[in-house]
Short mmCIF file of C-alpha atoms and ligand atoms in Angstrom, two decimals:
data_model
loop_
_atom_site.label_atom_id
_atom_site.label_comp_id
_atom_site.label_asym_id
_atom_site.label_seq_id
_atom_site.Cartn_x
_atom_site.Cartn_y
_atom_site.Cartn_z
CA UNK A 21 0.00 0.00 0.00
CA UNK A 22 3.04 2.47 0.85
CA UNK A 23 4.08 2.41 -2.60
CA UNK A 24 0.53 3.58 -4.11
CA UNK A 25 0.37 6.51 -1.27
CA UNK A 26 4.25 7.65 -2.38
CA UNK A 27 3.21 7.14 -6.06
CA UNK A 28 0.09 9.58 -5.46
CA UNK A 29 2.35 11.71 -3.41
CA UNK A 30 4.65 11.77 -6.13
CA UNK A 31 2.10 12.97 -8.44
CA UNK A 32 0.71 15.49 -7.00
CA UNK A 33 4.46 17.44 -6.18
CA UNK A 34 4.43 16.84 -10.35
CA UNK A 35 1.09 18.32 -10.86
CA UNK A 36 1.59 21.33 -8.30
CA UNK A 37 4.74 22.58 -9.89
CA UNK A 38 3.50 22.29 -14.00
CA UNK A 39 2.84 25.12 -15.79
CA UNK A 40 2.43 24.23 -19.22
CA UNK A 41 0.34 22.06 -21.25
CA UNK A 42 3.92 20.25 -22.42
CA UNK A 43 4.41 20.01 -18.83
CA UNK A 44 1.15 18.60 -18.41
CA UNK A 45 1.22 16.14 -21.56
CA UNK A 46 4.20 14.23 -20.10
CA UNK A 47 2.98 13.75 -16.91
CA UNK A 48 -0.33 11.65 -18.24
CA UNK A 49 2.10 10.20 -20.30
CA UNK A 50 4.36 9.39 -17.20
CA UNK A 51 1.34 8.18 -15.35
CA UNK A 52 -1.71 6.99 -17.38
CA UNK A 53 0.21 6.32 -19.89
CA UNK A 54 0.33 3.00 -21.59
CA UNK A 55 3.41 2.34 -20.35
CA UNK A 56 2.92 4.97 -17.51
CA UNK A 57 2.95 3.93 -13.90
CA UNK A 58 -0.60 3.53 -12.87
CA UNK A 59 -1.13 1.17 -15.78
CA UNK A 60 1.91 -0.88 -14.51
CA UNK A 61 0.29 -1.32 -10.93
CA UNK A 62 -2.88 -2.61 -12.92
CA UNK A 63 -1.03 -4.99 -14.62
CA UNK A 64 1.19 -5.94 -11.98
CA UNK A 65 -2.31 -6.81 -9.44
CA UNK A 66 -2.15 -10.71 -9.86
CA UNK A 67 1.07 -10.29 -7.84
CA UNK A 68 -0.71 -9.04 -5.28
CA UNK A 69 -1.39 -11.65 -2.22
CA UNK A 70 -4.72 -12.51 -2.81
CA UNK A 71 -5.92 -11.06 0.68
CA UNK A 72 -4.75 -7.88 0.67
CA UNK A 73 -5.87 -8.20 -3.02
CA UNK A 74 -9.37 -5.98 -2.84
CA UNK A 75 -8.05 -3.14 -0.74
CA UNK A 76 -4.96 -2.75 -2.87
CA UNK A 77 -7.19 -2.98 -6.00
CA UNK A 78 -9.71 -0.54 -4.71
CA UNK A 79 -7.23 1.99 -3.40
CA UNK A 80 -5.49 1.92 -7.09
CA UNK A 81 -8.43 2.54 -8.63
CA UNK A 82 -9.26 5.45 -6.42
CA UNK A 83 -5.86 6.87 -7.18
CA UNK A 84 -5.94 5.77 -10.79
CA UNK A 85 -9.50 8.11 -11.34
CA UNK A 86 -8.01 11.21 -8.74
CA UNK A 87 -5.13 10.82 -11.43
CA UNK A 88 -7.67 11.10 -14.25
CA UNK A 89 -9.79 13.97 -12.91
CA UNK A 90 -6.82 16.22 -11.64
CA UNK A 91 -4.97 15.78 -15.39
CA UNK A 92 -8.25 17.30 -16.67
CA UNK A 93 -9.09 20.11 -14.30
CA UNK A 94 -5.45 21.25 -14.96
CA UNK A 95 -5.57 20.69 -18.31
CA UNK A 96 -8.66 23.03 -18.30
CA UNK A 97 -6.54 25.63 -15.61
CA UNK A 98 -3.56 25.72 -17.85
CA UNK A 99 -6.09 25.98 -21.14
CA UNK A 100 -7.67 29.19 -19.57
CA UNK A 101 -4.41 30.24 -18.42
CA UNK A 102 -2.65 30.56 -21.95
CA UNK A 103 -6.18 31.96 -23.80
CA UNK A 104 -5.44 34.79 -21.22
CA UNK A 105 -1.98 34.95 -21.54
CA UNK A 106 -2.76 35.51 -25.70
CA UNK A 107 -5.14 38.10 -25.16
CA UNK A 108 -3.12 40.20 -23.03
CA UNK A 109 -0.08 40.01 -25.70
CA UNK A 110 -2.45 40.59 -28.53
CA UNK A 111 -4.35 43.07 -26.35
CA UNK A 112 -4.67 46.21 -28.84
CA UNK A 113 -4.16 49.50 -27.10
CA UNK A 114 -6.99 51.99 -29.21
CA UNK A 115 -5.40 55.04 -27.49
CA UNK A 116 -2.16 54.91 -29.39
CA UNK A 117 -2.59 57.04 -32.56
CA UNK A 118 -2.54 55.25 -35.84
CA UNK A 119 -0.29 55.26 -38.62
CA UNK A 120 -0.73 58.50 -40.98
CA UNK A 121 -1.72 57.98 -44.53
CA UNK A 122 -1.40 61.07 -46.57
CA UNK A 123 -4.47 61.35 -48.82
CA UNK A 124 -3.49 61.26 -52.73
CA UNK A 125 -5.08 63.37 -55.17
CA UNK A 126 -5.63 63.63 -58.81
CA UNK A 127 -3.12 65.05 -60.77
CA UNK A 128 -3.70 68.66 -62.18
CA UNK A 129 -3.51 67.00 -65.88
CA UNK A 130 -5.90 64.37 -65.06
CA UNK A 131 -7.94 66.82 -63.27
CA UNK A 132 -7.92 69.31 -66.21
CA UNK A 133 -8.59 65.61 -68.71
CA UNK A 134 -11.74 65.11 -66.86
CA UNK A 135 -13.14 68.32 -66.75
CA UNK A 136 -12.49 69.07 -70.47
CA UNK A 137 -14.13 65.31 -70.97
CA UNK A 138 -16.97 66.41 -69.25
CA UNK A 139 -17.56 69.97 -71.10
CA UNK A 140 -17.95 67.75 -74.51
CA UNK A 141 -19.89 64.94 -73.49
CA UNK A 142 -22.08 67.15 -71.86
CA UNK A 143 -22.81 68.36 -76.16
CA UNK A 144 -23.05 64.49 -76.93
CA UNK A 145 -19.82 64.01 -77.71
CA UNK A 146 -18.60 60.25 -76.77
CA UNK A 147 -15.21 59.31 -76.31
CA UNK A 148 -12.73 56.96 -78.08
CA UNK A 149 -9.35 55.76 -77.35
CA UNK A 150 -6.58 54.23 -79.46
CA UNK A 151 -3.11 52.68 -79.18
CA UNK A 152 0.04 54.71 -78.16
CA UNK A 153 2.31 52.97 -80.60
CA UNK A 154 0.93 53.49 -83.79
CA UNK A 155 1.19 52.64 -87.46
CA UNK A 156 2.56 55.20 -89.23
CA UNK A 157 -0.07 54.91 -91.98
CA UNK A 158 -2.55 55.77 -89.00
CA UNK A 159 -0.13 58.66 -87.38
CA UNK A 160 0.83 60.70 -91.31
CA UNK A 161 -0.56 59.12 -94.32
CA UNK A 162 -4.26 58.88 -93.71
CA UNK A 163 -3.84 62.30 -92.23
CA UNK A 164 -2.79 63.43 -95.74
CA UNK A 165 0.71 63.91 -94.23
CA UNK A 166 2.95 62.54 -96.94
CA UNK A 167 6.77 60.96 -96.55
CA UNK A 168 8.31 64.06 -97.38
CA UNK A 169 5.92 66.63 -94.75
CA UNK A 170 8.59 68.12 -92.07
CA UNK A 171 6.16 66.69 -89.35
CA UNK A 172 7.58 62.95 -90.35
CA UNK A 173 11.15 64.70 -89.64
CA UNK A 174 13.17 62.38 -86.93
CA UNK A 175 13.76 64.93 -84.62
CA UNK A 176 10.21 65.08 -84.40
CA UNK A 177 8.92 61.57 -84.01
CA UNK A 178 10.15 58.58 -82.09
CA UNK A 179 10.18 56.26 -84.90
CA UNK A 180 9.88 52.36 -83.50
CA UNK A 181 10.79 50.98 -87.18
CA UNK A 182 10.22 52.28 -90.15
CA UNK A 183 6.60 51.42 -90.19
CA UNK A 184 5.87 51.74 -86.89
CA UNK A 185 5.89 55.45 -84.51
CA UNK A 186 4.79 56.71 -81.43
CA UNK A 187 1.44 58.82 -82.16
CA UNK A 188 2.67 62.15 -81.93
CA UNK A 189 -1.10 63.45 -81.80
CA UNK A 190 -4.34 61.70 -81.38
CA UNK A 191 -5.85 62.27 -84.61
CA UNK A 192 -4.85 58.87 -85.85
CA UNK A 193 -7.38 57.91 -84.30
CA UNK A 194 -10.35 59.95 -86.09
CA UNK A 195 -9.02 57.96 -89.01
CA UNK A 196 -9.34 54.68 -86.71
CA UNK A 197 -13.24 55.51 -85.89
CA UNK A 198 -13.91 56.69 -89.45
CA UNK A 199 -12.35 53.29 -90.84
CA UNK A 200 -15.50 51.41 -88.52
CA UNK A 201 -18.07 53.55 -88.27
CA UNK A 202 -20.64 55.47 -90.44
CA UNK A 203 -21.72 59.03 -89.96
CA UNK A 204 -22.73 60.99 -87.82
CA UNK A 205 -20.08 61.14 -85.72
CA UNK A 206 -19.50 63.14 -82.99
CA UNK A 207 -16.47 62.05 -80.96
CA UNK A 208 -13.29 63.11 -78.57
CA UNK A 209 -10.02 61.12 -78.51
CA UNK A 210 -8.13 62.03 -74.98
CA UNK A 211 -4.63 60.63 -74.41
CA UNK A 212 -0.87 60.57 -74.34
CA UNK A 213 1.37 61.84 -77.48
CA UNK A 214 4.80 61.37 -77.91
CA UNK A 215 7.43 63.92 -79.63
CA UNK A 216 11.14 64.16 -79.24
CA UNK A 217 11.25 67.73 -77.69
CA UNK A 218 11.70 68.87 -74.04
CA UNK A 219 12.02 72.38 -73.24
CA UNK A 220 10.28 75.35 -70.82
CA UNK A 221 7.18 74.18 -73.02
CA UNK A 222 7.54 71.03 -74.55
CA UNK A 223 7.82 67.82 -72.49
CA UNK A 224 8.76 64.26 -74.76
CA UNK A 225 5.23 63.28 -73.43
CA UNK A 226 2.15 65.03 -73.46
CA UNK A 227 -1.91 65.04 -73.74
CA UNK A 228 -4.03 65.55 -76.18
CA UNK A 229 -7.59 65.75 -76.70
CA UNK A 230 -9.07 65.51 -80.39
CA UNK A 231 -12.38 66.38 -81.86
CA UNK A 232 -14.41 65.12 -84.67
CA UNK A 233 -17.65 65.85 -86.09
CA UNK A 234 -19.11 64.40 -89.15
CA UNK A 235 -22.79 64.53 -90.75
CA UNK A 236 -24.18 65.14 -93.87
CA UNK A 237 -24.38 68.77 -93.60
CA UNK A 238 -22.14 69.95 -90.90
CA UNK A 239 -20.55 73.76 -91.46
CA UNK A 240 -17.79 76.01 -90.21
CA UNK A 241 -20.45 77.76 -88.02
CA UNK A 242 -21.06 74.34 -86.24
CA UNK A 243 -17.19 74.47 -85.43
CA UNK A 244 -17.57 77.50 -84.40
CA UNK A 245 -19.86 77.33 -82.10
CA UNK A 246 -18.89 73.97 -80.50
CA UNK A 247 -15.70 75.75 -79.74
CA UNK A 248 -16.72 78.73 -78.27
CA UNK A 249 -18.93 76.52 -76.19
CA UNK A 250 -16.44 74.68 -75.29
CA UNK A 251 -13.52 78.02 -74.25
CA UNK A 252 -16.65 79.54 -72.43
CA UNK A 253 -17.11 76.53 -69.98
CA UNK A 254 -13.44 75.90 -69.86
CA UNK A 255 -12.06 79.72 -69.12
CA UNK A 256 -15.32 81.76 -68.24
CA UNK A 257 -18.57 83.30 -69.59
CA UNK A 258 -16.75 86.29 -71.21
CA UNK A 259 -13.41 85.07 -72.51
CA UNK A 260 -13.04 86.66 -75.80
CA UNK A 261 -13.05 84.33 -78.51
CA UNK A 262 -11.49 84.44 -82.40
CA UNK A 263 -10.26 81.92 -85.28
CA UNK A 264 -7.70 82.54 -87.07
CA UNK A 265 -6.94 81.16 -90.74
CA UNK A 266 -3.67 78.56 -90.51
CA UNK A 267 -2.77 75.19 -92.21
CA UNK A 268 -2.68 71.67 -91.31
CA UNK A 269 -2.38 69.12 -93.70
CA UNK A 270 -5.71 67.07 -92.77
CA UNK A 271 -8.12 70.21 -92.36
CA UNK A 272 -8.97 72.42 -94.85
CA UNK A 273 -9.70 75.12 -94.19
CA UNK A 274 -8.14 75.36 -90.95
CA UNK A 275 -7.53 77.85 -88.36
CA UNK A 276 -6.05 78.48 -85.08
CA UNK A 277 -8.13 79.45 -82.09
CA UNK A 278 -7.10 82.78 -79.91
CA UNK A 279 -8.45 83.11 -76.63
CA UNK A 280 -8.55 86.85 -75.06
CA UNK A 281 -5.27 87.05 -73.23
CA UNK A 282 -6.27 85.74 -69.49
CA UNK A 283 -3.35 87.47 -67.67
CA UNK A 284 -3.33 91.13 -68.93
CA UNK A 285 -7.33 91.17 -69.73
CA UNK A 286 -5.98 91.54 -73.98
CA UNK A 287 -3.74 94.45 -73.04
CA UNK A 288 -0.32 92.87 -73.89
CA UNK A 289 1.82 91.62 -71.41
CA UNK A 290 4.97 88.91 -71.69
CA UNK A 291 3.02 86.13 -72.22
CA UNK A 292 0.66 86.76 -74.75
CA UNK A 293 3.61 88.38 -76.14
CA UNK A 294 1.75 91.93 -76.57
CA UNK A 295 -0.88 90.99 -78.94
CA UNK A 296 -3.21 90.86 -76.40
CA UNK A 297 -4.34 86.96 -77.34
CA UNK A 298 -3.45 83.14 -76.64
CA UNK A 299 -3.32 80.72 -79.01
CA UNK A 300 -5.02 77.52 -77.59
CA UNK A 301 -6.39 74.91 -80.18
CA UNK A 302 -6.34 74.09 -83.89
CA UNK A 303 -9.02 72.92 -85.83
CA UNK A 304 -10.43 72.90 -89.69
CA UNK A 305 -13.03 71.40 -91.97
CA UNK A 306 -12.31 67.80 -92.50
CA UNK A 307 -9.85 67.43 -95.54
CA UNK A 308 -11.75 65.97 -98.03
CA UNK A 309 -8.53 63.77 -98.97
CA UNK A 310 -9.05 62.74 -95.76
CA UNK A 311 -13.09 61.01 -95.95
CA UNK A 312 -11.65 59.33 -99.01
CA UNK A 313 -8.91 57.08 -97.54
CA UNK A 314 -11.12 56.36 -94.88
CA UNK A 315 -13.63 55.25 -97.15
CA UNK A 316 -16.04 57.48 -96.49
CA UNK A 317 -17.57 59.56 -99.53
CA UNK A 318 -16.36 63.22 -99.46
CA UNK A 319 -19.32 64.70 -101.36
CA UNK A 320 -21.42 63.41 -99.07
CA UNK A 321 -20.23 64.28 -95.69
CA UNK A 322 -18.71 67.16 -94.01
CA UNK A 323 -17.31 67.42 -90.60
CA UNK A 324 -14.84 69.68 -88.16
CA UNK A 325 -11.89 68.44 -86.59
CA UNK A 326 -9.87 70.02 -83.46
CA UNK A 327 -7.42 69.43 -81.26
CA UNK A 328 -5.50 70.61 -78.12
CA UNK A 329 -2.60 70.41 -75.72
CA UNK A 330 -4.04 69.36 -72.15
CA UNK A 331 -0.99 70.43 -70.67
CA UNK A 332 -1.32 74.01 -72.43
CA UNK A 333 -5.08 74.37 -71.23
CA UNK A 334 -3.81 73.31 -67.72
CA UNK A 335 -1.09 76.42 -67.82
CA UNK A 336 -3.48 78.92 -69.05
CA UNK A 337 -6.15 77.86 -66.52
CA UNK A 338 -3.72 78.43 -63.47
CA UNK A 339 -0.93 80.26 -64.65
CA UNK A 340 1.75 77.95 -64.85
CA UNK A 341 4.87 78.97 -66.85
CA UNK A 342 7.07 75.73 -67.13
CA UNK A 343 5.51 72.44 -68.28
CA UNK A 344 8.56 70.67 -66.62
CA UNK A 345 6.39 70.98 -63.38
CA UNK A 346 3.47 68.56 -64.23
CA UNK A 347 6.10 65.37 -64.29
CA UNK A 348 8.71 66.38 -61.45
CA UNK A 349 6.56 64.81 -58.74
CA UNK A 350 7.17 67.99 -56.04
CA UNK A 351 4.68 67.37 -53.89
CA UNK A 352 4.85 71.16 -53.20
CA UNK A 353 3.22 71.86 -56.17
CA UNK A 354 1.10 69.02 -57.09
CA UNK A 355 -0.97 69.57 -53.75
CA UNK A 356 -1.87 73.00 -54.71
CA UNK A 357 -4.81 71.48 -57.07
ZN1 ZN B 26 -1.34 89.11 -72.10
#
């Protein structure tokens, strides 16, 4: 009998002094075990002498269950005890500040792209889109810009091959719409243009939005007054407003389109270089030569083309005087839009 008492004596110094369910494990192990000590004593009974037989075997299995039931309500203790011990470490303290995010914003050219998007679909203008590396069928000839036209000049364009360029304007892609659809028409082409120039005013990559308007019986007055429209919603009720006759190969005729100088009011100052007025678009009467290579027939449609320099519009509208600006990523000035 002395060596059951010792062996639950033994025990219970074990169980007293774990803290861990490891701990824990090893001691069932050590004692209920299989192998473990209490399963021993069972085993070992029929050595017993058969009088003292009973009392042994009932006092074993009293100490074999107290083994049993004090495992578990540890096992439970030490459960509880580490599910606390977890949420204190992973205890989240909501009066520390968090970490700062600084709010992004859209960038004054995408800004400016959106709100000149707007103005014209606003007049039922949709919008198209076309690729950035472009045929150079798409970019010159079906422009009526022929091999020899000082726009195809190298120091112009970024030729990929011989074939092959990256659009230098976005009116390929009138010629890309006309090519699929039949009139009317009435669509802008926004997106990114590509020349080999980088000054105070020219950056190698720019935006561009084009215009095109085709019907059956559409007239310079239509351009007109799409355009005005358009400069009245963009710079204000009463900018002052005139076309002036130019050249470009796929309008004809074409002009240029002067708005009122916005700095000195049309007095003449630096910018407007005294005369009092800003050049901002180009535009035309679609170049007949034009309908025909895109199949359509040119005595039986007319139509207006224009297009401008986002990044121009964006420097008249806040008075910007380098385009350099828009792509050096200074925070200090892209948060003032
Ligand atoms: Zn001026």
């Amino acid at each position: 009998m002395d060596d059951l008492l010792s062996l639950k004596k033994a025990f219970l110094d074990e169980i007293s002094s774990v803290s861990d369910l490891t701990g824990l494990q090893n001691i069932r192990t050590k004692y209920s075990g299989k192998k473990g000590l209490v399963t021993s004593k069972l085993k070992a009974l029929s050595s017993i002498p058969p009088d003292e037989r009973p009392l042994y075997g009932s006092t074993l299995n009293e100490i074999k269950n107290f083994i049993e039931e004090t495992l578990k309500n540890k096992e439970i203790l030490l459960k509880e005890n580490e599910k606390e011990k977890r949420l204190q470490t992973e205890k989240i303290d909501i009066t520390l500040p968090g970490k700062f995010t600084p709010f992004g914003r859209e960038h004054p050219i995408n800004q400016v792209l959106s709100e000149i998007k707007d103005i014209f679909v606003s007049m039922g203008f949709s919008i198209e889109e076309g690729p950035e590396v472009e045929l150079d069928y798409y970019n010159f000839e079906a422009l009526n810009i022929p091999r020899h036209h000082p726009a195809r000049d190298m120091q112009d364009t970024f030729y990929v091959s011989d074939d092959v360029v990256l659009r230098t304007h976005t009116s390929p892609v009138q010629v890309r719409v006309m090519e699929k659809k039949k009139p009317p028409l009435k669509i802008i082409a926004p997106g990114k243009v590509y020349r080999c120039d980088a000054d105070i005013s020219h950056t190698p990559m720019f935006h561009q939005v084009e215009g095109l308007m085709v019907d059956t019986e559409i007239s310079f007055s239509d351009l007109k007054g799409v355009l005005e429209l358009f400069i009245h919603s963009f710079f204000g009720k009463n900018t002052p407003v005139r076309f002036r006759p130019s050249y470009f190969p796929f309008t004809e005729p074409s002009a240029e389109v002067d708005i009122g100088c916005i700095f000195c009011a049309g007095k003449g100052c630096r910018v407007c270089k005294t005369t009092g007025w800003l050049e901002v678009l180009g535009c035309g009467m679609v170049n007949p030569k034009v309908f025909e290579m895109s199949g359509y027939m040119p005595d039986e449609y007319t139509g207006f083309a224009f297009g401008m320099g986002v990044e121009r519009m964006t420097m008249l509208k806040y008075s910007i005087d380098d385009i350099r600006l828009f792509y050096e990523n200074d925070l200090r000035f892209l948060k003032q839009f």
